[in-house]
PDB file of C-alpha atoms in Angstrom:
ATOM      1  CA  UNK A   3      -0.007  -0.040  -0.023  1.00 68.00           C
ATOM      2  CA  UNK A   4       2.870   2.243   0.945  1.00 75.00           C
ATOM      3  CA  UNK A   5       4.336   1.337  -2.315  1.00 82.00           C
ATOM      4  CA  UNK A   6       1.269   2.339  -4.566  1.00 83.00           C
ATOM      5  CA  UNK A   7       0.930   5.733  -2.620  1.00 82.00           C
ATOM      6  CA  UNK A   8       4.902   6.522  -3.092  1.00 82.00           C
ATOM      7  CA  UNK A   9       4.283   5.760  -6.818  1.00 83.00           C
ATOM      8  CA  UNK A  10       1.159   8.007  -7.096  1.00 81.00           C
ATOM      9  CA  UNK A  11       3.125  10.719  -5.486  1.00 81.00           C
ATOM     10  CA  UNK A  12       6.133  10.218  -7.683  1.00 83.00           C
ATOM     11  CA  UNK A  13       3.940  10.030 -10.562  1.00 82.00           C
ATOM     12  CA  UNK A  14       2.356  13.415  -9.628  1.00 83.00           C
ATOM     13  CA  UNK A  15       5.398  14.960  -9.118  1.00 86.00           C
ATOM     14  CA  UNK A  16       6.684  14.055 -12.533  1.00 84.00           C
ATOM     15  CA  UNK A  17       3.423  15.211 -13.839  1.00 84.00           C
ATOM     16  CA  UNK A  18       3.876  18.660 -12.306  1.00 83.00           C
ATOM     17  CA  UNK A  19       7.257  18.674 -13.560  1.00 82.00           C
ATOM     18  CA  UNK A  20       6.605  18.035 -17.190  1.00 84.00           C
ATOM     19  CA  UNK A  21       3.593  20.760 -16.954  1.00 85.00           C
ATOM     20  CA  UNK A  22       6.226  23.398 -15.594  1.00 81.00           C
ATOM     21  CA  UNK A  23       8.536  22.421 -18.234  1.00 79.00           C
ATOM     22  CA  UNK A  24       6.014  22.735 -20.921  1.00 82.00           C
ATOM     23  CA  UNK A  25       5.019  26.314 -19.501  1.00 77.00           C
ATOM     24  CA  UNK A  26       8.509  27.279 -19.173  1.00 72.00           C
ATOM     25  CA  UNK A  27       9.447  26.279 -22.839  1.00 71.00           C
ATOM     26  CA  UNK A  28       6.450  27.960 -24.493  1.00 68.00           C
ATOM     27  CA  UNK A  29       7.003  30.992 -22.563  1.00 65.00           C
ATOM     28  CA  UNK A  30      10.585  31.237 -23.498  1.00 71.00           C
ATOM     29  CA  UNK A  31       9.574  30.350 -27.149  1.00 69.00           C
ATOM     30  CA  UNK A  32       6.917  33.121 -27.390  1.00 64.00           C
ATOM     31  CA  UNK A  33       9.449  35.544 -25.891  1.00 63.00           C
ATOM     32  CA  UNK A  34      12.145  34.664 -28.562  1.00 68.00           C
ATOM     33  CA  UNK A  35       9.593  34.838 -31.639  1.00 78.00           C
ATOM     34  CA  UNK A  36       7.398  37.470 -30.511  1.00 83.00           C
ATOM     35  CA  UNK A  37       9.902  40.498 -29.703  1.00 88.00           C
ATOM     36  CA  UNK A  38       8.354  43.738 -31.553  1.00 94.00           C
ATOM     37  CA  UNK A  39       6.673  46.148 -29.143  1.00 95.00           C
ATOM     38  CA  UNK A  40       3.191  46.820 -30.585  1.00 94.00           C
ATOM     39  CA  UNK A  41       4.161  50.651 -31.264  1.00 93.00           C
ATOM     40  CA  UNK A  42       4.299  52.060 -34.706  1.00 92.00           C
ATOM     41  CA  UNK A  43       7.943  53.416 -34.499  1.00 93.00           C
ATOM     42  CA  UNK A  44       8.941  49.854 -33.283  1.00 94.00           C
ATOM     43  CA  UNK A  45       6.925  48.315 -36.064  1.00 94.00           C
ATOM     44  CA  UNK A  46       8.461  50.459 -38.902  1.00 93.00           C
ATOM     45  CA  UNK A  47      12.078  50.019 -37.331  1.00 91.00           C
ATOM     46  CA  UNK A  48      11.701  46.057 -37.462  1.00 91.00           C
ATOM     47  CA  UNK A  49       9.976  46.243 -40.570  1.00 90.00           C
ATOM     48  CA  UNK A  50      12.632  48.151 -42.165  1.00 88.00           C
ATOM     49  CA  UNK A  51      15.446  45.294 -40.826  1.00 88.00           C
ATOM     50  CA  UNK A  52      13.016  42.764 -42.176  1.00 88.00           C
ATOM     51  CA  UNK A  53      13.300  44.362 -45.917  1.00 83.00           C
ATOM     52  CA  UNK A  54      16.810  44.450 -45.575  1.00 81.00           C
ATOM     53  CA  UNK A  55      17.273  40.651 -44.926  1.00 79.00           C
ATOM     54  CA  UNK A  56      16.060  40.086 -48.629  1.00 71.00           C
ATOM     55  CA  UNK A  57      17.909  42.971 -50.020  1.00 70.00           C
ATOM     56  CA  UNK A  58      14.303  44.513 -50.779  1.00 62.00           C
ATOM     57  CA  UNK A  59      13.133  48.178 -50.352  1.00 57.00           C
ATOM     58  CA  UNK A  60      14.367  49.400 -47.055  1.00 64.00           C
ATOM     59  CA  UNK A  61      13.661  52.952 -47.243  1.00 79.00           C
ATOM     60  CA  UNK A  62      10.118  52.935 -46.226  1.00 86.00           C
ATOM     61  CA  UNK A  63       7.509  54.822 -43.914  1.00 89.00           C
ATOM     62  CA  UNK A  64       5.096  53.046 -41.920  1.00 90.00           C
ATOM     63  CA  UNK A  65       1.486  54.578 -43.184  1.00 90.00           C
ATOM     64  CA  UNK A  66      -0.811  52.782 -40.597  1.00 89.00           C
ATOM     65  CA  UNK A  67      -1.104  49.525 -38.730  1.00 93.00           C
ATOM     66  CA  UNK A  68      -4.541  47.625 -38.263  1.00 93.00           C
ATOM     67  CA  UNK A  69      -5.856  44.753 -36.519  1.00 94.00           C
ATOM     68  CA  UNK A  70      -7.951  42.482 -38.472  1.00 94.00           C
ATOM     69  CA  UNK A  71     -11.250  42.311 -36.464  1.00 93.00           C
ATOM     70  CA  UNK A  72     -10.597  40.534 -32.889  1.00 93.00           C
ATOM     71  CA  UNK A  73      -7.721  37.962 -34.417  1.00 95.00           C
ATOM     72  CA  UNK A  74      -4.130  37.859 -33.417  1.00 95.00           C
ATOM     73  CA  UNK A  75      -3.257  39.498 -36.781  1.00 96.00           C
ATOM     74  CA  UNK A  76      -2.436  42.913 -37.681  1.00 96.00           C
ATOM     75  CA  UNK A  77      -1.482  44.425 -40.961  1.00 94.00           C
ATOM     76  CA  UNK A  78       0.862  47.243 -41.682  1.00 93.00           C
ATOM     77  CA  UNK A  79       0.547  49.287 -44.749  1.00 91.00           C
ATOM     78  CA  UNK A  80       3.909  51.019 -45.622  1.00 89.00           C
ATOM     79  CA  UNK A  81       5.316  53.010 -48.798  1.00 86.00           C
ATOM     80  CA  UNK A  82       8.867  53.138 -49.728  1.00 83.00           C
ATOM     81  CA  UNK A  83      10.727  56.519 -51.103  1.00 81.00           C
ATOM     82  CA  UNK A  84      10.307  55.384 -54.530  1.00 80.00           C
ATOM     83  CA  UNK A  85       6.482  55.369 -54.068  1.00 80.00           C
ATOM     84  CA  UNK A  86       6.154  51.412 -53.867  1.00 82.00           C
ATOM     85  CA  UNK A  87       3.703  50.501 -51.458  1.00 83.00           C
ATOM     86  CA  UNK A  88       2.930  47.100 -49.638  1.00 85.00           C
ATOM     87  CA  UNK A  89       1.923  45.661 -46.523  1.00 88.00           C
ATOM     88  CA  UNK A  90       3.267  43.293 -43.867  1.00 92.00           C
ATOM     89  CA  UNK A  91       1.222  40.614 -41.784  1.00 94.00           C
ATOM     90  CA  UNK A  92       2.043  40.635 -38.162  1.00 96.00           C
ATOM     91  CA  UNK A  93       0.990  37.858 -35.247  1.00 96.00           C
ATOM     92  CA  UNK A  94       0.729  39.040 -31.791  1.00 95.00           C
ATOM     93  CA  UNK A  95       1.966  36.370 -29.416  1.00 92.00           C
ATOM     94  CA  UNK A  96       0.668  35.740 -25.679  1.00 90.00           C
ATOM     95  CA  UNK A  97       3.257  38.304 -24.524  1.00 92.00           C
ATOM     96  CA  UNK A  98       1.547  41.090 -26.564  1.00 92.00           C
ATOM     97  CA  UNK A  99       4.358  41.546 -28.621  1.00 94.00           C
ATOM     98  CA  UNK A 100       4.389  40.772 -32.521  1.00 96.00           C
ATOM     99  CA  UNK A 101       6.221  38.918 -35.116  1.00 94.00           C
ATOM    100  CA  UNK A 102       6.493  39.583 -38.831  1.00 95.00           C
ATOM    101  CA  UNK A 103       5.236  36.805 -40.736  1.00 94.00           C
ATOM    102  CA  UNK A 104       5.035  38.297 -44.222  1.00 91.00           C
ATOM    103  CA  UNK A 105       5.534  41.220 -46.452  1.00 88.00           C
ATOM    104  CA  UNK A 106       4.796  42.177 -49.981  1.00 83.00           C
ATOM    105  CA  UNK A 107       4.975  45.027 -52.033  1.00 81.00           C
ATOM    106  CA  UNK A 108       4.544  46.152 -55.624  1.00 76.00           C
ATOM    107  CA  UNK A 109       3.864  49.009 -57.826  1.00 74.00           C
ATOM    108  CA  UNK A 110       0.385  47.884 -59.091  1.00 77.00           C
ATOM    109  CA  UNK A 111      -2.268  50.275 -58.723  1.00 80.00           C
ATOM    110  CA  UNK A 112      -4.809  47.545 -57.470  1.00 80.00           C
ATOM    111  CA  UNK A 113      -3.833  44.808 -55.081  1.00 81.00           C
ATOM    112  CA  UNK A 114      -5.898  42.276 -53.508  1.00 82.00           C
ATOM    113  CA  UNK A 115      -4.374  39.389 -51.054  1.00 84.00           C
ATOM    114  CA  UNK A 116      -5.860  37.262 -48.641  1.00 84.00           C
ATOM    115  CA  UNK A 117      -4.821  36.631 -45.182  1.00 89.00           C
ATOM    116  CA  UNK A 118      -5.646  33.788 -42.517  1.00 88.00           C
ATOM    117  CA  UNK A 119      -5.987  34.685 -38.981  1.00 92.00           C
ATOM    118  CA  UNK A 120      -7.232  32.610 -35.945  1.00 92.00           C
ATOM    119  CA  UNK A 121     -10.813  34.035 -36.838  1.00 91.00           C
ATOM    120  CA  UNK A 122     -11.079  33.447 -40.242  1.00 90.00           C
ATOM    121  CA  UNK A 123      -9.716  34.766 -43.439  1.00 88.00           C
ATOM    122  CA  UNK A 124      -9.579  38.447 -44.674  1.00 89.00           C
ATOM    123  CA  UNK A 125      -9.316  40.193 -47.964  1.00 86.00           C
ATOM    124  CA  UNK A 126      -6.693  43.113 -48.156  1.00 87.00           C
ATOM    125  CA  UNK A 127      -7.528  45.461 -50.764  1.00 85.00           C
ATOM    126  CA  UNK A 128      -5.136  48.355 -51.523  1.00 84.00           C
ATOM    127  CA  UNK A 129      -5.614  50.792 -54.537  1.00 83.00           C
ATOM    128  CA  UNK A 130      -4.247  54.194 -55.727  1.00 80.00           C
ATOM    129  CA  UNK A 131      -4.839  56.284 -58.773  1.00 78.00           C
ATOM    130  CA  UNK A 132      -8.356  55.594 -58.742  1.00 80.00           C
ATOM    131  CA  UNK A 133     -10.552  56.570 -61.523  1.00 83.00           C
ATOM    132  CA  UNK A 134     -11.723  60.105 -61.429  1.00 85.00           C
ATOM    133  CA  UNK A 135     -14.726  60.480 -59.749  1.00 86.00           C
ATOM    134  CA  UNK A 136     -14.818  57.026 -58.129  1.00 88.00           C
ATOM    135  CA  UNK A 137     -16.859  57.161 -54.869  1.00 91.00           C
ATOM    136  CA  UNK A 138     -17.532  53.331 -54.649  1.00 91.00           C
ATOM    137  CA  UNK A 139     -16.198  50.247 -55.579  1.00 90.00           C
ATOM    138  CA  UNK A 140     -16.495  46.338 -55.612  1.00 89.00           C
ATOM    139  CA  UNK A 141     -14.203  43.639 -55.653  1.00 86.00           C
ATOM    140  CA  UNK A 142     -15.580  40.195 -56.924  1.00 86.00           C
ATOM    141  CA  UNK A 143     -13.576  37.037 -56.306  1.00 81.00           C
ATOM    142  CA  UNK A 144     -12.808  34.304 -58.938  1.00 80.00           C
ATOM    143  CA  UNK A 145     -14.962  31.193 -59.302  1.00 79.00           C
ATOM    144  CA  UNK A 146     -17.572  32.309 -56.961  1.00 80.00           C
ATOM    145  CA  UNK A 147     -20.577  34.905 -56.947  1.00 81.00           C
ATOM    146  CA  UNK A 148     -19.137  36.566 -53.810  1.00 82.00           C
ATOM    147  CA  UNK A 149     -18.182  40.106 -54.048  1.00 84.00           C
ATOM    148  CA  UNK A 150     -17.830  42.882 -51.405  1.00 84.00           C
ATOM    149  CA  UNK A 151     -18.706  46.604 -51.931  1.00 89.00           C
ATOM    150  CA  UNK A 152     -16.696  49.401 -50.224  1.00 88.00           C
ATOM    151  CA  UNK A 153     -16.884  53.436 -50.187  1.00 89.00           C
ATOM    152  CA  UNK A 154     -13.869  55.046 -51.537  1.00 88.00           C
ATOM    153  CA  UNK A 155     -12.319  57.375 -48.795  1.00 85.00           C
ATOM    154  CA  UNK A 156     -10.843  61.126 -49.431  1.00 83.00           C
ATOM    155  CA  UNK A 157      -7.295  59.646 -48.977  1.00 79.00           C
ATOM    156  CA  UNK A 158      -4.933  59.158 -51.750  1.00 75.00           C
ATOM    157  CA  UNK A 159      -4.496  55.495 -50.838  1.00 78.00           C
ATOM    158  CA  UNK A 160      -7.293  53.000 -50.344  1.00 81.00           C
ATOM    159  CA  UNK A 161      -6.693  50.500 -47.543  1.00 84.00           C
ATOM    160  CA  UNK A 162      -9.537  47.922 -47.146  1.00 85.00           C
ATOM    161  CA  UNK A 163      -9.665  44.878 -44.737  1.00 87.00           C
ATOM    162  CA  UNK A 164     -12.938  42.749 -45.106  1.00 86.00           C
ATOM    163  CA  UNK A 165     -13.549  39.437 -43.420  1.00 88.00           C
ATOM    164  CA  UNK A 166     -14.618  37.134 -46.129  1.00 85.00           C
ATOM    165  CA  UNK A 167     -16.886  33.810 -45.735  1.00 84.00           C
ATOM    166  CA  UNK A 168     -15.406  30.702 -44.805  1.00 82.00           C
ATOM    167  CA  UNK A 169     -15.276  27.963 -47.017  1.00 78.00           C
ATOM    168  CA  UNK A 170     -14.836  29.837 -50.308  1.00 74.00           C
ATOM    169  CA  UNK A 171     -12.464  27.944 -53.131  1.00 64.00           C
ATOM    170  CA  UNK A 172     -10.529  30.770 -53.845  1.00 68.00           C
ATOM    171  CA  UNK A 173      -9.555  34.079 -52.519  1.00 69.00           C
ATOM    172  CA  UNK A 174      -8.204  35.358 -55.525  1.00 73.00           C
ATOM    173  CA  UNK A 175      -9.798  38.377 -57.028  1.00 74.00           C
ATOM    174  CA  UNK A 176     -11.599  38.376 -60.529  1.00 77.00           C
ATOM    175  CA  UNK A 177     -12.295  42.137 -60.923  1.00 82.00           C
ATOM    176  CA  UNK A 178     -12.274  45.499 -59.487  1.00 84.00           C
ATOM    177  CA  UNK A 179     -15.287  47.794 -60.344  1.00 89.00           C
ATOM    178  CA  UNK A 180     -15.467  51.380 -59.594  1.00 90.00           C
ATOM    179  CA  UNK A 181     -18.613  53.759 -59.441  1.00 93.00           C
ATOM    180  CA  UNK A 182     -19.402  57.184 -59.240  1.00 91.00           C
ATOM    181  CA  UNK A 183     -21.478  59.075 -56.745  1.00 90.00           C
ATOM    182  CA  UNK A 184     -24.633  58.041 -58.740  1.00 92.00           C
ATOM    183  CA  UNK A 185     -23.767  54.421 -58.550  1.00 90.00           C
ATOM    184  CA  UNK A 186     -22.997  54.425 -62.345  1.00 92.00           C
ATOM    185  CA  UNK A 187     -20.017  52.105 -63.463  1.00 92.00           C
ATOM    186  CA  UNK A 188     -16.788  54.069 -64.508  1.00 90.00           C
ATOM    187  CA  UNK A 189     -14.582  52.543 -67.106  1.00 77.00           C
TER     188      UNK A 189
END
């Protein structure tokens, strides 16, 4: 009987040690992966360093950082001195700090990308040099009847994040359509 109690006690101690080790491991791993404070200046500094790693543009300015709904994912929009613009996807760790997952940029006037989060998928739409008189727009996705409308702000660059329904076969866009204030299509 004493042996059984001793074995049960040792098993409990071993279990507690394994749990404590796992907690320590995940805490250290999170602290090592998620190192960027959630402040625009820190994000910009780390994004510049991130871009330098691949030899890409590194003379950039952070325009804005936005969280995708209630998810652990943020999107940082930026522009280089050469007027090339793009965005970076950042994930937030349990320590409330960030890590850059990916970044992309280009000189296209219209861009549509998908980002997966812990709360579903989002469409990221960026556009500039919009048609004269455009007040509204619509993005239609490939191989589906799904589209989403949007109002065009008075800012020079459109940066839109939209949650898309689960289960779509593709998150690629088929077309951008723009409308004037009377909802007439603009070519």
